[in-house]
Amino acid sequence: MKNINLKIKEEVYNKLEEKAAKRNLDIESYICKILEVYNDGIYSKKYIEEKVKKPLNDILSNLKILSNDDNNNKIKSSNSNSNNINLKFIPLKEYNKSLPQKLNDVINYYKNKNWYDDSTFYLVTDKKRVLGYLGLNIFEEDPPYGKYVFIYALNLYKDYQNIRNLKYIVSFIQSIARKFKCYSMDVLSKNCNITESKLKNLGFLDFIEEDIIKIHEEKNEIGSDFIKKEQICIQDLMEFKPICRAEPLKCLYNKWQDEESVKNIKDIKPKKHILKAYKVLYNFENNKIEFVYVEQKERINSNKYDRYTILVKSDYLYDDDYIVQAFNILNYLIYKENVNTIYPIVSIPRYLSKNIHYYSEEKILYSDIRLRKNKIN
């Protein structure tokens, strides 16, 4: 133990003496206590500096660097991705600038399909330039279709197909659906340059899957004596419904009527085969099958095909066995009457593939997939 002598002012001495008395200590013991606490405090301060504060500062410094890097990346991303924009939908009838020829061709295509509606065809813009287009129409049909918005055209530059823009487009279409009190909205995948996976992420699900398959001759023991066939007009088949169709029924009937009417225009040179419709009745013992088929020419790529569409009455629309029998009868008629038939094709629902034994993946020429979003909010 070492002793030291200190000289302090009287007023300081009096304060020390007062504080010491409060702790029941003499002044010398009180000063020693203060020095111990002070010493511990210095040690503690050094400990905090070395073991806590310094590493914490390092962490904070690193976080700051990371934050700056992240902000820089966001700035770079924002500069490099011009897709973070505010889309605007302009009705085509209000657009006063000239359109590219390709877009005019697209519009003419949809007009020929009887899908186009001038009041609900929109250009998608960023207020400076056209980035895509959107074509809508409203239809109401028997179940399971109901009343729905038909998205027959949806095209957006791929660079702008981020989730934010796609959700905004869906939200805009939903607002149209609510306006017309529609329960669903449907889109044809082939008329949309947005992938099916992206559409499904937006809430669309497979609704109608139509396969157009090549027909090959099959030996069917049917017999022509049990078949009655007559040619009819398109307007006479309205009570029959296609066994499969991706497009709205009204559009399909209108298109057929337009094609049929071409034969009656004097200024147009008649073609050998534009469109024909037949009603078929097969009656053998207690088995009665009645259906209609429409025969028309279709060009796909550089090839011409004879396309057949089978229609049945509503009561048999979901009777798989009935439809398969109609399919077999059609196959018999095609190869019995048209021995020189080249490339006959027919539309069938994909779910029927298991019931038609000569249906296979390699026979599918192409498919039409219609997706539906039911939740309108």
Short mmCIF file of C-alpha atoms in Angstrom, two decimals:
data_model
loop_
_atom_site.label_atom_id
_atom_site.label_comp_id
_atom_site.label_asym_id
_atom_site.label_seq_id
_atom_site.Cartn_x
_atom_site.Cartn_y
_atom_site.Cartn_z
CA MET A 1 0.00 0.00 0.00
CA LYS A 2 1.41 3.35 -1.02
CA ASN A 3 0.53 6.73 0.43
CA ILE A 4 0.20 10.00 -1.47
CA ASN A 5 -0.32 13.51 -0.24
CA LEU A 6 -2.82 15.75 -2.05
CA LYS A 7 -3.52 19.42 -1.69
CA ILE A 8 -7.06 20.40 -2.58
CA LYS A 9 -9.19 23.43 -2.11
CA GLU A 10 -11.22 23.69 1.03
CA GLU A 11 -14.54 23.73 -0.82
CA VAL A 12 -13.60 20.52 -2.68
CA TYR A 13 -12.56 18.92 0.60
CA ASN A 14 -15.90 19.86 2.18
CA LYS A 15 -17.84 18.26 -0.74
CA LEU A 16 -15.77 15.07 -0.52
CA GLU A 17 -16.29 14.93 3.22
CA GLU A 18 -20.07 15.40 2.74
CA LYS A 19 -20.32 12.61 0.12
CA ALA A 20 -18.17 10.27 2.18
CA ALA A 21 -20.43 10.76 5.20
CA LYS A 22 -23.44 9.75 3.12
CA ARG A 23 -21.78 6.40 2.35
CA ASN A 24 -20.60 5.95 5.95
CA LEU A 25 -16.98 6.25 4.81
CA ASP A 26 -14.15 8.43 5.89
CA ILE A 27 -12.80 10.79 3.29
CA GLU A 28 -9.72 8.68 2.51
CA SER A 29 -11.78 5.51 1.92
CA TYR A 30 -14.23 7.46 -0.20
CA ILE A 31 -11.44 8.78 -2.48
CA CYS A 32 -10.05 5.23 -2.87
CA LYS A 33 -13.52 3.99 -3.84
CA ILE A 34 -13.88 6.69 -6.46
CA LEU A 35 -10.52 5.78 -7.95
CA GLU A 36 -11.47 2.08 -8.19
CA VAL A 37 -14.72 2.86 -9.96
CA TYR A 38 -12.93 5.24 -12.26
CA ASN A 39 -10.32 2.62 -13.08
CA ASP A 40 -13.02 0.03 -13.83
CA GLY A 41 -14.78 2.58 -15.99
CA ILE A 42 -11.66 3.18 -18.03
CA TYR A 43 -11.22 -0.56 -18.49
CA SER A 44 -14.87 -0.97 -19.43
CA LYS A 45 -14.65 1.85 -21.89
CA LYS A 46 -11.61 0.31 -23.52
CA TYR A 47 -13.38 -3.06 -23.65
CA ILE A 48 -16.41 -1.57 -25.32
CA GLU A 49 -14.22 0.29 -27.79
CA GLU A 50 -12.20 -2.77 -28.73
CA LYS A 51 -14.74 -5.60 -28.50
CA VAL A 52 -18.07 -3.96 -29.38
CA LYS A 53 -17.93 -0.52 -30.87
CA LYS A 54 -15.14 -1.12 -33.36
CA PRO A 55 -16.69 -4.30 -34.86
CA LEU A 56 -20.08 -2.61 -34.86
CA ASN A 57 -18.64 0.34 -36.74
CA ASP A 58 -17.07 -2.08 -39.21
CA ILE A 59 -20.43 -3.78 -39.73
CA LEU A 60 -22.18 -0.43 -40.16
CA SER A 61 -19.51 0.64 -42.60
CA ASN A 62 -19.93 -2.56 -44.63
CA LEU A 63 -23.70 -2.15 -44.64
CA LYS A 64 -23.29 1.37 -45.89
CA ILE A 65 -21.10 0.15 -48.74
CA LEU A 66 -23.61 -2.58 -49.60
CA SER A 67 -26.45 -0.09 -49.49
CA ASN A 68 -24.60 2.26 -51.80
CA ASP A 69 -23.83 -0.59 -54.18
CA ASP A 70 -27.49 -1.66 -54.14
CA ASN A 71 -28.62 1.87 -54.83
CA ASN A 72 -26.11 2.14 -57.64
CA ASN A 73 -27.36 -1.14 -59.09
CA LYS A 74 -30.94 0.09 -58.87
CA ILE A 75 -29.96 3.27 -60.66
CA LYS A 76 -28.12 1.27 -63.31
CA SER A 77 -31.06 -1.11 -63.62
CA SER A 78 -33.45 1.78 -63.93
CA ASN A 79 -31.30 3.37 -66.58
CA SER A 80 -30.77 0.14 -68.52
CA ASN A 81 -34.36 -1.14 -68.13
CA SER A 82 -36.67 1.37 -69.67
CA ASN A 83 -39.52 -0.98 -68.80
CA ASN A 84 -40.32 0.77 -65.50
CA ILE A 85 -42.79 3.11 -67.16
CA ASN A 86 -46.38 4.16 -66.89
CA LEU A 87 -48.42 2.45 -69.60
CA LYS A 88 -51.33 4.16 -71.24
CA PHE A 89 -54.13 2.64 -73.33
CA ILE A 90 -55.33 4.71 -76.27
CA PRO A 91 -58.45 3.58 -78.20
CA LEU A 92 -57.40 3.16 -81.81
CA LYS A 93 -60.25 5.34 -83.04
CA GLU A 94 -58.75 8.24 -81.04
CA TYR A 95 -55.23 7.75 -82.43
CA ASN A 96 -54.60 10.36 -85.13
CA LYS A 97 -51.20 9.20 -86.36
CA SER A 98 -50.48 6.78 -89.18
CA LEU A 99 -50.01 3.12 -88.25
CA PRO A 100 -47.25 0.78 -89.40
CA GLN A 101 -48.32 -1.52 -92.23
CA LYS A 102 -47.77 -4.59 -90.04
CA LEU A 103 -50.28 -3.32 -87.50
CA ASN A 104 -52.78 -2.58 -90.25
CA ASP A 105 -52.34 -6.17 -91.45
CA VAL A 106 -53.00 -7.42 -87.91
CA ILE A 107 -56.19 -5.36 -87.65
CA ASN A 108 -57.42 -6.63 -91.03
CA TYR A 109 -56.76 -10.20 -89.90
CA TYR A 110 -58.96 -9.74 -86.82
CA LYS A 111 -61.64 -8.04 -88.92
CA ASN A 112 -61.75 -11.08 -91.19
CA LYS A 113 -62.14 -13.26 -88.10
CA ASN A 114 -65.13 -11.15 -86.97
CA TRP A 115 -63.29 -10.49 -83.72
CA TYR A 116 -62.42 -6.84 -84.17
CA ASP A 117 -64.32 -4.13 -82.31
CA ASP A 118 -63.26 -0.58 -83.08
CA SER A 119 -64.33 0.74 -79.68
CA THR A 120 -62.24 -1.74 -77.66
CA PHE A 121 -59.03 -2.03 -79.67
CA TYR A 122 -56.25 -0.18 -77.83
CA LEU A 123 -52.72 0.88 -78.52
CA VAL A 124 -50.39 0.39 -75.56
CA THR A 125 -48.06 3.37 -75.23
CA ASP A 126 -45.71 5.13 -72.85
CA LYS A 127 -47.20 8.45 -74.05
CA LYS A 128 -44.34 8.78 -76.53
CA ARG A 129 -44.43 5.65 -78.67
CA VAL A 130 -46.51 2.57 -79.36
CA LEU A 131 -45.28 -0.46 -77.38
CA GLY A 132 -48.03 -2.92 -78.28
CA TYR A 133 -51.74 -3.40 -78.76
CA LEU A 134 -54.74 -4.94 -77.03
CA GLY A 135 -57.95 -6.20 -78.64
CA LEU A 136 -61.04 -6.98 -76.53
CA ASN A 137 -64.61 -8.07 -77.18
CA ILE A 138 -67.59 -9.03 -75.03
CA PHE A 139 -69.51 -12.29 -75.51
CA GLU A 140 -72.19 -14.19 -73.66
CA GLU A 141 -72.79 -17.90 -74.31
CA ASP A 142 -74.30 -20.98 -72.75
CA PRO A 143 -72.41 -22.66 -69.89
CA PRO A 144 -69.57 -23.30 -69.34
CA TYR A 145 -68.62 -20.11 -71.19
CA GLY A 146 -70.96 -17.56 -69.61
CA LYS A 147 -70.37 -13.83 -70.10
CA TYR A 148 -66.72 -12.99 -70.64
CA VAL A 149 -64.19 -10.56 -72.03
CA PHE A 150 -62.48 -12.14 -75.03
CA ILE A 151 -58.85 -11.00 -75.31
CA TYR A 152 -58.32 -11.81 -78.97
CA ALA A 153 -55.12 -9.79 -79.27
CA LEU A 154 -52.42 -8.99 -76.74
CA ASN A 155 -48.99 -7.90 -77.84
CA LEU A 156 -46.31 -6.06 -75.87
CA TYR A 157 -42.62 -5.57 -76.60
CA LYS A 158 -40.75 -8.26 -74.68
CA ASP A 159 -38.47 -5.71 -73.01
CA TYR A 160 -41.53 -4.30 -71.26
CA GLN A 161 -43.04 -7.61 -70.12
CA ASN A 162 -42.14 -7.24 -66.46
CA ILE A 163 -44.58 -8.26 -63.74
CA ARG A 164 -45.47 -4.65 -62.96
CA ASN A 165 -46.55 -3.87 -66.52
CA LEU A 166 -48.35 -7.19 -67.01
CA LYS A 167 -50.33 -6.76 -63.79
CA TYR A 168 -51.27 -3.27 -64.90
CA ILE A 169 -52.59 -4.62 -68.22
CA VAL A 170 -54.62 -7.30 -66.42
CA SER A 171 -55.99 -4.66 -64.06
CA PHE A 172 -57.08 -2.55 -67.04
CA ILE A 173 -58.86 -5.53 -68.65
CA GLN A 174 -60.55 -6.32 -65.33
CA SER A 175 -61.91 -2.79 -65.23
CA ILE A 176 -63.49 -3.40 -68.66
CA ALA A 177 -64.89 -6.72 -67.40
CA ARG A 178 -66.49 -5.04 -64.39
CA LYS A 179 -67.95 -2.34 -66.61
CA PHE A 180 -69.74 -4.92 -68.76
CA LYS A 181 -70.53 -7.21 -65.78
CA CYS A 182 -68.45 -10.07 -67.13
CA TYR A 183 -67.56 -13.02 -64.93
CA SER A 184 -64.39 -14.12 -66.72
CA MET A 185 -61.76 -13.06 -69.19
CA ASP A 186 -60.32 -15.39 -71.83
CA VAL A 187 -57.22 -15.16 -73.99
CA LEU A 188 -55.99 -17.19 -76.95
CA SER A 189 -52.36 -18.13 -76.46
CA LYS A 190 -51.58 -18.08 -80.19
CA ASN A 191 -52.71 -14.44 -80.46
CA CYS A 192 -50.65 -13.33 -77.49
CA ASN A 193 -46.88 -12.86 -77.41
CA ILE A 194 -46.82 -13.31 -73.63
CA THR A 195 -45.82 -16.84 -72.66
CA GLU A 196 -48.30 -19.25 -71.11
CA SER A 197 -46.18 -19.46 -67.96
CA LYS A 198 -46.40 -15.69 -67.49
CA LEU A 199 -50.14 -15.75 -68.12
CA LYS A 200 -50.57 -18.49 -65.52
CA ASN A 201 -48.54 -16.46 -63.02
CA LEU A 202 -51.13 -13.73 -63.59
CA GLY A 203 -53.97 -16.11 -62.66
CA PHE A 204 -54.98 -17.52 -66.06
CA LEU A 205 -55.65 -21.27 -66.30
CA ASP A 206 -56.15 -23.68 -69.21
CA PHE A 207 -59.80 -23.57 -70.25
CA ILE A 208 -60.13 -24.99 -73.78
CA GLU A 209 -57.44 -27.09 -75.47
CA GLU A 210 -58.19 -27.73 -79.14
CA ASP A 211 -55.94 -29.95 -81.24
CA ILE A 212 -56.09 -29.82 -85.02
CA ILE A 213 -55.01 -33.30 -86.11
CA LYS A 214 -54.34 -34.98 -89.43
CA ILE A 215 -56.89 -37.63 -90.32
CA HIS A 216 -55.64 -40.95 -91.69
CA GLU A 217 -57.92 -43.54 -93.21
CA GLU A 218 -59.22 -46.13 -90.80
CA LYS A 219 -61.14 -49.27 -91.66
CA ASN A 220 -64.53 -48.72 -90.03
CA GLU A 221 -67.30 -51.31 -90.36
CA ILE A 222 -70.05 -48.75 -90.72
CA GLY A 223 -71.77 -49.30 -94.06
CA SER A 224 -73.17 -46.59 -96.29
CA ASP A 225 -76.68 -48.14 -96.15
CA PHE A 226 -77.08 -46.82 -92.62
CA ILE A 227 -75.98 -43.27 -93.42
CA LYS A 228 -78.08 -40.39 -94.72
CA LYS A 229 -76.29 -37.21 -95.66
CA GLU A 230 -77.60 -33.92 -97.01
CA GLN A 231 -76.00 -30.58 -97.74
CA ILE A 232 -77.32 -27.67 -95.69
CA CYS A 233 -76.76 -23.94 -95.33
CA ILE A 234 -74.80 -22.50 -92.42
CA GLN A 235 -77.93 -20.83 -91.06
CA ASP A 236 -79.53 -24.29 -90.77
CA LEU A 237 -76.94 -25.63 -88.34
CA MET A 238 -77.43 -23.12 -85.52
CA GLU A 239 -78.92 -25.77 -83.22
CA PHE A 240 -75.64 -27.69 -83.45
CA LYS A 241 -72.48 -26.77 -81.53
CA PRO A 242 -68.83 -27.51 -82.42
CA ILE A 243 -67.35 -30.31 -80.29
CA CYS A 244 -64.36 -28.05 -79.72
CA ARG A 245 -63.60 -24.41 -80.39
CA ALA A 246 -61.19 -21.90 -79.01
CA GLU A 247 -62.90 -18.87 -80.52
CA PRO A 248 -66.35 -17.44 -79.66
CA LEU A 249 -69.30 -19.24 -81.25
CA LYS A 250 -70.81 -16.08 -82.74
CA CYS A 251 -67.55 -15.25 -84.52
CA LEU A 252 -67.24 -18.76 -85.89
CA TYR A 253 -70.79 -18.80 -87.30
CA ASN A 254 -70.40 -15.31 -88.79
CA LYS A 255 -67.13 -16.29 -90.44
CA TRP A 256 -68.73 -19.38 -91.97
CA GLN A 257 -71.68 -17.37 -93.24
CA ASP A 258 -69.33 -14.83 -94.81
CA GLU A 259 -67.37 -17.56 -96.57
CA GLU A 260 -70.54 -19.24 -97.75
CA SER A 261 -71.97 -15.99 -99.10
CA VAL A 262 -68.92 -15.43 -101.31
CA LYS A 263 -70.28 -18.11 -103.67
CA ASN A 264 -73.31 -15.92 -104.37
CA ILE A 265 -71.41 -12.78 -105.39
CA LYS A 266 -71.44 -12.46 -109.18
CA ASP A 267 -68.27 -10.38 -109.48
CA ILE A 268 -66.18 -13.03 -107.77
CA LYS A 269 -65.11 -16.05 -109.75
CA PRO A 270 -66.60 -19.08 -107.99
CA LYS A 271 -64.16 -21.50 -106.44
CA LYS A 272 -64.54 -25.24 -106.58
CA HIS A 273 -64.58 -25.52 -102.83
CA ILE A 274 -65.08 -22.60 -100.51
CA LEU A 275 -67.19 -23.94 -97.65
CA LYS A 276 -69.80 -26.67 -97.41
CA ALA A 277 -71.94 -27.96 -94.57
CA TYR A 278 -73.58 -31.38 -94.29
CA LYS A 279 -75.99 -33.01 -91.90
CA VAL A 280 -75.40 -36.70 -91.25
CA LEU A 281 -77.77 -39.22 -89.73
CA TYR A 282 -76.48 -42.68 -88.89
CA ASN A 283 -79.15 -45.18 -87.82
CA PHE A 284 -78.25 -48.79 -87.12
CA GLU A 285 -80.51 -50.88 -84.92
CA ASN A 286 -80.85 -48.85 -81.70
CA ASN A 287 -77.78 -46.73 -82.36
CA LYS A 288 -78.65 -43.30 -83.73
CA ILE A 289 -75.99 -40.67 -84.32
CA GLU A 290 -76.82 -37.24 -85.73
CA PHE A 291 -74.23 -34.57 -86.40
CA VAL A 292 -73.17 -31.83 -88.78
CA TYR A 293 -69.78 -31.22 -90.28
CA VAL A 294 -68.38 -28.16 -92.00
CA GLU A 295 -65.79 -28.60 -94.72
CA GLN A 296 -63.53 -25.75 -95.74
CA LYS A 297 -60.13 -24.96 -97.18
CA GLU A 298 -57.41 -23.76 -94.85
CA ARG A 299 -53.89 -22.70 -95.69
CA ILE A 300 -51.28 -23.35 -93.03
CA ASN A 301 -47.80 -22.11 -93.88
CA SER A 302 -47.43 -23.13 -97.53
CA ASN A 303 -49.79 -26.12 -97.46
CA LYS A 304 -53.51 -26.34 -98.19
CA TYR A 305 -55.71 -28.55 -96.05
CA ASP A 306 -59.30 -29.73 -96.07
CA ARG A 307 -60.47 -28.83 -92.60
CA TYR A 308 -63.48 -30.50 -91.00
CA THR A 309 -65.38 -29.29 -87.98
CA ILE A 310 -67.81 -31.64 -86.21
CA LEU A 311 -70.94 -30.20 -84.58
CA VAL A 312 -73.50 -32.01 -82.42
CA LYS A 313 -76.61 -30.97 -80.53
CA SER A 314 -76.10 -29.52 -77.07
CA ASP A 315 -77.34 -32.67 -75.33
CA TYR A 316 -74.40 -34.64 -76.74
CA LEU A 317 -71.72 -31.99 -76.48
CA TYR A 318 -70.03 -33.71 -73.55
CA ASP A 319 -70.90 -37.31 -74.47
CA ASP A 320 -67.46 -38.65 -75.37
CA ASP A 321 -68.70 -41.97 -76.82
CA TYR A 322 -71.20 -40.15 -79.03
CA ILE A 323 -68.53 -37.76 -80.33
CA VAL A 324 -66.07 -40.57 -81.03
CA GLN A 325 -68.72 -42.38 -83.09
CA ALA A 326 -69.38 -39.19 -85.07
CA PHE A 327 -65.63 -38.88 -85.61
CA ASN A 328 -65.44 -42.44 -86.95
CA ILE A 329 -68.38 -41.87 -89.31
CA LEU A 330 -66.74 -38.69 -90.62
CA ASN A 331 -63.52 -40.60 -91.23
CA TYR A 332 -65.48 -43.21 -93.20
CA LEU A 333 -67.21 -40.54 -95.33
CA ILE A 334 -64.01 -38.63 -96.07
CA TYR A 335 -62.16 -41.60 -97.50
CA LYS A 336 -65.20 -43.25 -99.12
CA GLU A 337 -66.28 -40.18 -101.09
CA ASN A 338 -63.00 -38.30 -101.54
CA VAL A 339 -60.48 -40.90 -102.64
CA ASN A 340 -58.07 -38.17 -103.71
CA THR A 341 -58.30 -36.26 -100.44
CA ILE A 342 -54.97 -34.72 -99.42
CA TYR A 343 -54.24 -33.45 -95.95
CA PRO A 344 -57.64 -33.72 -94.25
CA ILE A 345 -57.59 -32.27 -90.72
CA VAL A 346 -60.16 -32.07 -87.93
CA SER A 347 -60.56 -30.19 -84.65
CA ILE A 348 -60.96 -32.29 -81.52
CA PRO A 349 -60.76 -31.55 -77.79
CA ARG A 350 -57.50 -32.70 -76.28
CA TYR A 351 -59.18 -34.60 -73.46
CA LEU A 352 -60.65 -36.97 -76.07
CA SER A 353 -57.23 -38.24 -77.08
CA LYS A 354 -57.52 -41.35 -74.90
CA ASN A 355 -60.81 -42.32 -76.54
CA ILE A 356 -59.60 -42.08 -80.13
CA HIS A 357 -57.09 -44.85 -80.61
CA TYR A 358 -55.41 -43.41 -83.71
CA TYR A 359 -54.90 -39.99 -82.15
CA SER A 360 -51.20 -39.34 -81.42
CA GLU A 361 -48.85 -36.46 -80.76
CA GLU A 362 -47.20 -36.70 -84.18
CA LYS A 363 -50.58 -36.22 -85.87
CA ILE A 364 -51.18 -32.85 -84.21
CA LEU A 365 -50.73 -30.11 -86.79
CA TYR A 366 -51.16 -27.30 -84.28
CA SER A 367 -53.11 -26.48 -81.13
CA ASP A 368 -55.29 -23.63 -79.98
CA ILE A 369 -55.24 -23.06 -76.23
CA ARG A 370 -57.69 -20.75 -74.58
CA LEU A 371 -56.91 -19.63 -71.04
CA ARG A 372 -59.35 -18.15 -68.56
CA LYS A 373 -59.13 -15.97 -65.48
CA ASN A 374 -62.28 -16.17 -63.37
CA LYS A 375 -61.41 -13.92 -60.47
CA ILE A 376 -62.42 -10.39 -61.43
CA ASN A 377 -61.44 -8.03 -58.62
#
